[in-house]
Structure formats: structure tokens, C-alpha cells
Coordinates of C-alpha atoms in Angstrom, one line a residue:
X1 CA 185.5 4.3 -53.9
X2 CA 186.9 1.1 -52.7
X3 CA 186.5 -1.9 -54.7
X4 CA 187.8 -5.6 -53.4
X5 CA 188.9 -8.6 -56.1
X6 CA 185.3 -9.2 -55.2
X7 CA 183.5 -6.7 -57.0
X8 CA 186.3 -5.5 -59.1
X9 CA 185.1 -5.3 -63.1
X10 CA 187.8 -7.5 -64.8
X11 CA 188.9 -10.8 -63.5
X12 CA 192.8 -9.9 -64.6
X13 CA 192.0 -7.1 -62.8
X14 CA 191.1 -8.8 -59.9
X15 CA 194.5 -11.1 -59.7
X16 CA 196.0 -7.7 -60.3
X17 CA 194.7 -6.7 -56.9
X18 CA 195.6 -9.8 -55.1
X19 CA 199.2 -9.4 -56.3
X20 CA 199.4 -5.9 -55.3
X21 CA 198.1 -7.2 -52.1
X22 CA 200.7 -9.8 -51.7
X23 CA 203.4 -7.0 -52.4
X24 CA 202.4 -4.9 -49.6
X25 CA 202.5 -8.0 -47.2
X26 CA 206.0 -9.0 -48.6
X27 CA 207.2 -5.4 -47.8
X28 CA 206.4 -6.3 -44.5
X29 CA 208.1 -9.4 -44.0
X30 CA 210.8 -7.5 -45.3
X31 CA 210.9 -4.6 -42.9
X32 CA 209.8 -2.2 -45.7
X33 CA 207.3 -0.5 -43.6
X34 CA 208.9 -0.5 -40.5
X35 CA 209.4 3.4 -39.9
X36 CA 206.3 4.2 -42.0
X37 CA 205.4 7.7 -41.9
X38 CA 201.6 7.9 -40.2
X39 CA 201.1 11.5 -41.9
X40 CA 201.9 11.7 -45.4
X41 CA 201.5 14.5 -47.9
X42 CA 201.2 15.7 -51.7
X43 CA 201.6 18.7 -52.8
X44 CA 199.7 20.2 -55.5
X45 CA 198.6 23.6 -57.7
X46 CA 195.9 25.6 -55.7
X47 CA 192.9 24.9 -58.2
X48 CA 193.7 21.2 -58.3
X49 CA 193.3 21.4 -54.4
X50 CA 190.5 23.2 -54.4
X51 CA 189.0 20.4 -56.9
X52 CA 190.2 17.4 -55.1
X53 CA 188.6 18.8 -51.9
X54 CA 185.4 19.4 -53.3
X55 CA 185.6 16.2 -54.8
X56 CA 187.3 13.8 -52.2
X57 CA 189.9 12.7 -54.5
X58 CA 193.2 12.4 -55.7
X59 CA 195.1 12.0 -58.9
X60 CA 196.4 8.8 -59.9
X61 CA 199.7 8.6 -61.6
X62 CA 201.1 6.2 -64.4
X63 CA 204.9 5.0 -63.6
X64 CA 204.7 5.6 -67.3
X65 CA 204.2 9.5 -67.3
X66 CA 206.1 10.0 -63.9
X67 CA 208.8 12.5 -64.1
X68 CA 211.7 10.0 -63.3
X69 CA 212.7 8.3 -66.9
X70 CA 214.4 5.2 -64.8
X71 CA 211.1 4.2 -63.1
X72 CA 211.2 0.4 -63.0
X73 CA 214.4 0.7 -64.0
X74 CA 216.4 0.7 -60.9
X75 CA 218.2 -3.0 -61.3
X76 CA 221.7 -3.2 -63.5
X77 CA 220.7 -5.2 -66.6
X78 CA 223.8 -7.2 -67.3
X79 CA 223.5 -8.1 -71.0
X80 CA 220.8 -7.7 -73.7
X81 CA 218.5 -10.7 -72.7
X82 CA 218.4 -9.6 -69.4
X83 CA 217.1 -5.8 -70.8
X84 CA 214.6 -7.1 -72.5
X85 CA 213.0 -9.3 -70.2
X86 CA 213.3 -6.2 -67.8
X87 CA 211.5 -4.2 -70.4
X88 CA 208.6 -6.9 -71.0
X89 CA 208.2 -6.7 -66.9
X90 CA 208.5 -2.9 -66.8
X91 CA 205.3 -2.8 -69.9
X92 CA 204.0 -5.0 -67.9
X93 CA 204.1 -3.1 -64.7
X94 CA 203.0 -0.5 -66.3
X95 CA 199.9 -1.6 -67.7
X96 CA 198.6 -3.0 -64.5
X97 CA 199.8 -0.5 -61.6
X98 CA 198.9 2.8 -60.7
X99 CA 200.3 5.0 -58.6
X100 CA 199.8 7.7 -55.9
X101 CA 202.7 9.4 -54.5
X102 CA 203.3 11.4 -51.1
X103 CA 206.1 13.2 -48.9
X104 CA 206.8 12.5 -45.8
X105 CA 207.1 16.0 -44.7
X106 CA 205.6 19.3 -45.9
X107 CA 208.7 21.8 -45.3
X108 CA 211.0 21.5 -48.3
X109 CA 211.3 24.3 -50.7
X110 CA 212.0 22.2 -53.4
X111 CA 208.5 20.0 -53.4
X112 CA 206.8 23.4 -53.1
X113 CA 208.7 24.6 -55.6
X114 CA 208.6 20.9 -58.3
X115 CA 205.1 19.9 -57.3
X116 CA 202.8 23.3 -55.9
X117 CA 203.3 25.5 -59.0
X118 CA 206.3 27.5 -57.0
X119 CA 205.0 27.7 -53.8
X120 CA 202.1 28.9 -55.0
X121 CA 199.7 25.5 -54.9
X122 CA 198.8 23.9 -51.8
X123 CA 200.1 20.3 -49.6
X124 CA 197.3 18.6 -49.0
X125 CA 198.0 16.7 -45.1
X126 CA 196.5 12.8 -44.7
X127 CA 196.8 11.1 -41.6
X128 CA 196.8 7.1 -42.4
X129 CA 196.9 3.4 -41.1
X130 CA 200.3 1.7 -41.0
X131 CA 200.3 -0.3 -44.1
X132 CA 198.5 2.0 -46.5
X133 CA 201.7 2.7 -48.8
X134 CA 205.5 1.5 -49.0
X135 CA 208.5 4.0 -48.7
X136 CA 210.8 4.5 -51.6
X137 CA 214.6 3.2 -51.3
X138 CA 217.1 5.7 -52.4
X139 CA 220.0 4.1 -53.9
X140 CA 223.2 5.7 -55.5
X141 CA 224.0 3.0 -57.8
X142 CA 221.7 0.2 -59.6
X143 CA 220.7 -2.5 -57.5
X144 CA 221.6 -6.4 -58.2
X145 CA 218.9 -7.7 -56.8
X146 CA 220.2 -10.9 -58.4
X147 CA 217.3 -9.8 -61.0
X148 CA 218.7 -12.0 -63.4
X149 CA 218.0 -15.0 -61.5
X150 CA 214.7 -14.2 -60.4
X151 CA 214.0 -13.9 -64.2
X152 CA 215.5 -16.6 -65.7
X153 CA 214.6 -19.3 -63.1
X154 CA 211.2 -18.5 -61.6
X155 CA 208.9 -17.4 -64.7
X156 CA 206.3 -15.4 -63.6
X157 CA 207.0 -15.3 -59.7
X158 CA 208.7 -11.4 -60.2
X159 CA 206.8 -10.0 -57.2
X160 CA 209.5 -9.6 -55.0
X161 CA 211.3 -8.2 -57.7
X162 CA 208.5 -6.0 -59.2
X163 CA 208.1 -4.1 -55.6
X164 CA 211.8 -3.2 -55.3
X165 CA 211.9 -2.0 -59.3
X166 CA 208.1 -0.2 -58.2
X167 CA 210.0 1.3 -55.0
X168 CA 213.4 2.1 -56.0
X169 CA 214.9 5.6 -56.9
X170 CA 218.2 7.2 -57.6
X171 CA 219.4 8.6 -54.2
X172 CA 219.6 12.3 -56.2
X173 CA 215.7 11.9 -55.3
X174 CA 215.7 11.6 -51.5
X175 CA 214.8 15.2 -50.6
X176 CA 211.7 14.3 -51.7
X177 CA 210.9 11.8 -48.7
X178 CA 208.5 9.5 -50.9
X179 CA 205.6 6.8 -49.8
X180 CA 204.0 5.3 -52.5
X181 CA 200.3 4.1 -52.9
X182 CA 200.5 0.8 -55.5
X183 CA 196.9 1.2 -57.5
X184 CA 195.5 -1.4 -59.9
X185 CA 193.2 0.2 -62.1
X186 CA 190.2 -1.3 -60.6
X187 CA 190.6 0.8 -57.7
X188 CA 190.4 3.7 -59.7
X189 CA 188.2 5.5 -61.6
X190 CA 188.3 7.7 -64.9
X191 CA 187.2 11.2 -65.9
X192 CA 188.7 13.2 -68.6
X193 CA 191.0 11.4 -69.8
X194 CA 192.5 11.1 -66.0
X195 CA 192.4 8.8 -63.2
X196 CA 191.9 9.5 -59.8
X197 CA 191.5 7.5 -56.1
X198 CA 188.6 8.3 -53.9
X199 CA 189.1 9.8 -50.3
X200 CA 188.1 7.1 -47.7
X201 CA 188.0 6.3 -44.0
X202 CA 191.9 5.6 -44.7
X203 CA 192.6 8.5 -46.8
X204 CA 191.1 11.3 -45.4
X205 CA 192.7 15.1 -45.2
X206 CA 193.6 16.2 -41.7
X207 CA 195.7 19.4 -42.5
X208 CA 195.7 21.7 -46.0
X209 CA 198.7 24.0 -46.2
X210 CA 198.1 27.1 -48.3
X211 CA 201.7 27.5 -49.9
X212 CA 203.8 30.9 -49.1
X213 CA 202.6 32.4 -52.5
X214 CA 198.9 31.2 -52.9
X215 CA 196.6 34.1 -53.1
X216 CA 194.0 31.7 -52.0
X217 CA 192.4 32.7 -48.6
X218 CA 191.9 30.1 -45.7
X219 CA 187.7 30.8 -46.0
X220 CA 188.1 29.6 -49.6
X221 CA 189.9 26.8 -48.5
X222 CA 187.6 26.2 -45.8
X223 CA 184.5 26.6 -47.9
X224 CA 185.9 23.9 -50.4
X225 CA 186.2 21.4 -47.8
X226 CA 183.5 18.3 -47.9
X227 CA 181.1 18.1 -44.9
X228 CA 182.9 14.8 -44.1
X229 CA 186.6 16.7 -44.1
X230 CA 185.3 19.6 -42.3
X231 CA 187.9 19.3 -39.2
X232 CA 190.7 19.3 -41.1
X233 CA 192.7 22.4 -40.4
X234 CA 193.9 24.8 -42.7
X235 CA 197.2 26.9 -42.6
X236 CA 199.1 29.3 -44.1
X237 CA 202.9 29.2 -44.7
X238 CA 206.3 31.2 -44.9
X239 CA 209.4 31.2 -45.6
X240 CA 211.5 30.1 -42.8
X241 CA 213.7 33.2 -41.6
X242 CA 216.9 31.4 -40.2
X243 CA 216.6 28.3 -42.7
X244 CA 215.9 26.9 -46.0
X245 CA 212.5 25.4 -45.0
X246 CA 208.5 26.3 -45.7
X247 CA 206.8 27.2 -42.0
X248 CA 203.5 27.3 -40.3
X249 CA 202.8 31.5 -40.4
X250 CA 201.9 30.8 -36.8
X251 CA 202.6 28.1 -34.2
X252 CA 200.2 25.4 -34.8

């Protein structure tokens, strides 16, 4: 599913996509993509792999219902004006991004252990463009950003500011290795209650990683894969023997 401001349902949600747009080029100008990742990974409970597979799609996320409580939060508000024009931009963030988040790497114990039901989910492995999604910057303190002048003398131009508060995270974070996909809803599309992001020609599976405790076999795996996916290789994995790191069973 890939919809353009073009043939996108809502004309808000049109400017929504233009802006998202114009984040993603100011990353650039600002070196934010300049050692981005070109495989990328997110890790996941077996049947909900098995599902997206079948189903060439992924999950989208709210900021709202993501498991850090200081999402868009990561500037110092200095006084109580300042917090609440940071919390009419974070509701407003919030209504009109999505999200879809990834790893850089597929070997730490603790994303198997957070994301893929204990190690015993799946990583699902995408190989993409330069430019599909923006790294997360770990900091260990709140960031000044000089947010206060941004929103008190330039109403309404915040998108500089609103892609550092969409791609900043406390440093306690940074084992997680995170890229970020920025969404507007029209490039979504809703079942259940859920939202979720097509596979494409730029999101397309290249490796599934069958976690150390997944009882699920490689032939199920393999059976579950679209016609379109069907090179993409699937492996098991292990516990590493000498480290604290999830490995390939077998050289790869």
C-alpha cells in the first residue's frame, strides 16, 4: 500500500505527508542519516510473524502507546508555558504520526528478550534504501534545543523541532539500536482495531530469524512466506557460547 499526498483520503492528511516528507529531508541536511543502517530489523512473537508474512505487513505504532512514557518529551521544559505548549505539540504529534520501529542489529538478548516473547518470537530482516527511516539520538540528559524559542517566535514552523522530540530517547535506551519509520495515517491502513504498513519494493523481508526458543520449524516459516518474499532466507538461532549475544545456529 503506498499512497502519495496525491491520492491520500484527507487533505490534512495530505499536508501531513508533505511535512513528514520535509522532516526526512531536513534530517539530511542535518547529517541524521549519515551512517544509516541498510538492514534493519524488528523483532516480534512467532504468530505475529507468521501473520505479517502471510500478509506482507507490519504493525504500526502510536508514540502514544509506545513503551517509553517520555516520547516527545525529550526537550527540558523550562517553566509552565513552555510545558504546555510542548504538550499541545506532543497531542499534536500524536494525532498525526505513526510509527514503525526497527534495530539495527538482530543479536541482543535483551530485544529478544523485550520484543520476541523471550526469545521465543521471531526478528523479521529488511534490507532498505538510504532514506527510508531516521536513527534515534540517545541522550543522557534533556536536550535544549532552544525549544523555547522555536515555540514562542516561529508559530507553527516546529518541524525541526518536532523531528528531534519524534527521534530522541533517553541514552538508558541505546541497546536497542533504533531507526524509526515516521507514518501519517494515510499511509496506513486499519483492521481490528490496529494499524498496519504494507510490505513494498522498499520494505521487503530478506532474512527471518527463528528466535533460540521458537518451536516453530524453518518449513513453517518457509511455507508462510508470500510468493513475492520467497528468497528471503530463514535461520535458526542460539545462544552465543563465549558471549552474551543471540547467533546464527550455523555459519550463514
Amino acid at each position: 500500500m503506498s499512497i502519495s499526498p496525491s491520492n491520500s483520503p484527507g487533505h490534512s492528511d495530505a499536508r501531513c505527508y508533505r511535512a513528514h516528507c520535509h522532516f526526512i529531508q531536513k534530517a539530511a541536511t542535518l547529517g541524521v542519516l549519515k551512517e544509516y543502517p541498510v538492514y534493519i530489523y524488528q523483532f516480534m512473537p512467532a504468530e505475529y510473524a507468521i501473520d505479517n508474512l502471510r500478509k506482507r505487513r507490519l504493525k504500526v505504532s502510536l508514540f502514544e502507546d509506545l513503551n517509553d512514557p517520555f516520547e516527545l518529551l525529550g526537550a527540558r521544559q523550562s517553566d509552565t508555558e513552555t510545558a504546555e505548549q510542548f504538550k499541545a505539540l506532543k497531542a499534536d504529534l500524536n494525532a498525526k504520526s505513526m510509527i514503525l520501529c526497527f534495530s539495527r542489529s538482530w543479536d541482543s538478548p535483551l530485544m529478544w528478550s523485550h520484543y520476541a516473547d523471550k526469545h521465543r518470537g521471531m526478528c523479521l530482516g529488511f534490507k532498505v534504501a538510504d532514506g527510508f527511516a531516521v536513527p534515534v539520538t540517545y541522550a543522557s540528559s534533556r536536550l535544549e534545543l532552544q525549544a523555547e524559542k522555536q515555540l514562542a517566535k516561529v508559530p507553527g514552523n516546529t518541524e525541526s523541532l518536532s523531528l528531534k522530540l519524534m527521534t530522541t530517547k533517553f541514552s538508558g535506551w541505546e541497546y536497542e539500536k533504533e531507526v524509526r519509520k515516521i507514518l501519517a495515517p494515510s499511509q496506513t491502513y486499519k483492521e481490528l482495531g490496529l494499524y498496519f504498513y504494507d510490505f513494498s519494493d522498499e520494505l521487503r523481508p530478506y532474512k527471518v530469524i527463528i528466535g533460540p526458543r521458537c518451536i516453530v520449524s524453518v518449513n513453517e516459516v518457509k511455507s508462510a512466506l508470500h510468493p513475492l518474499d520467497r528468497n528471503a532466507i530463514v535461520i535458526c538461532s542460539r545462544l552465543a557460547f563465549k558471549t552474551f549475544r543471540v547467533l546464527p545456529t550455523r555459519k550463514i
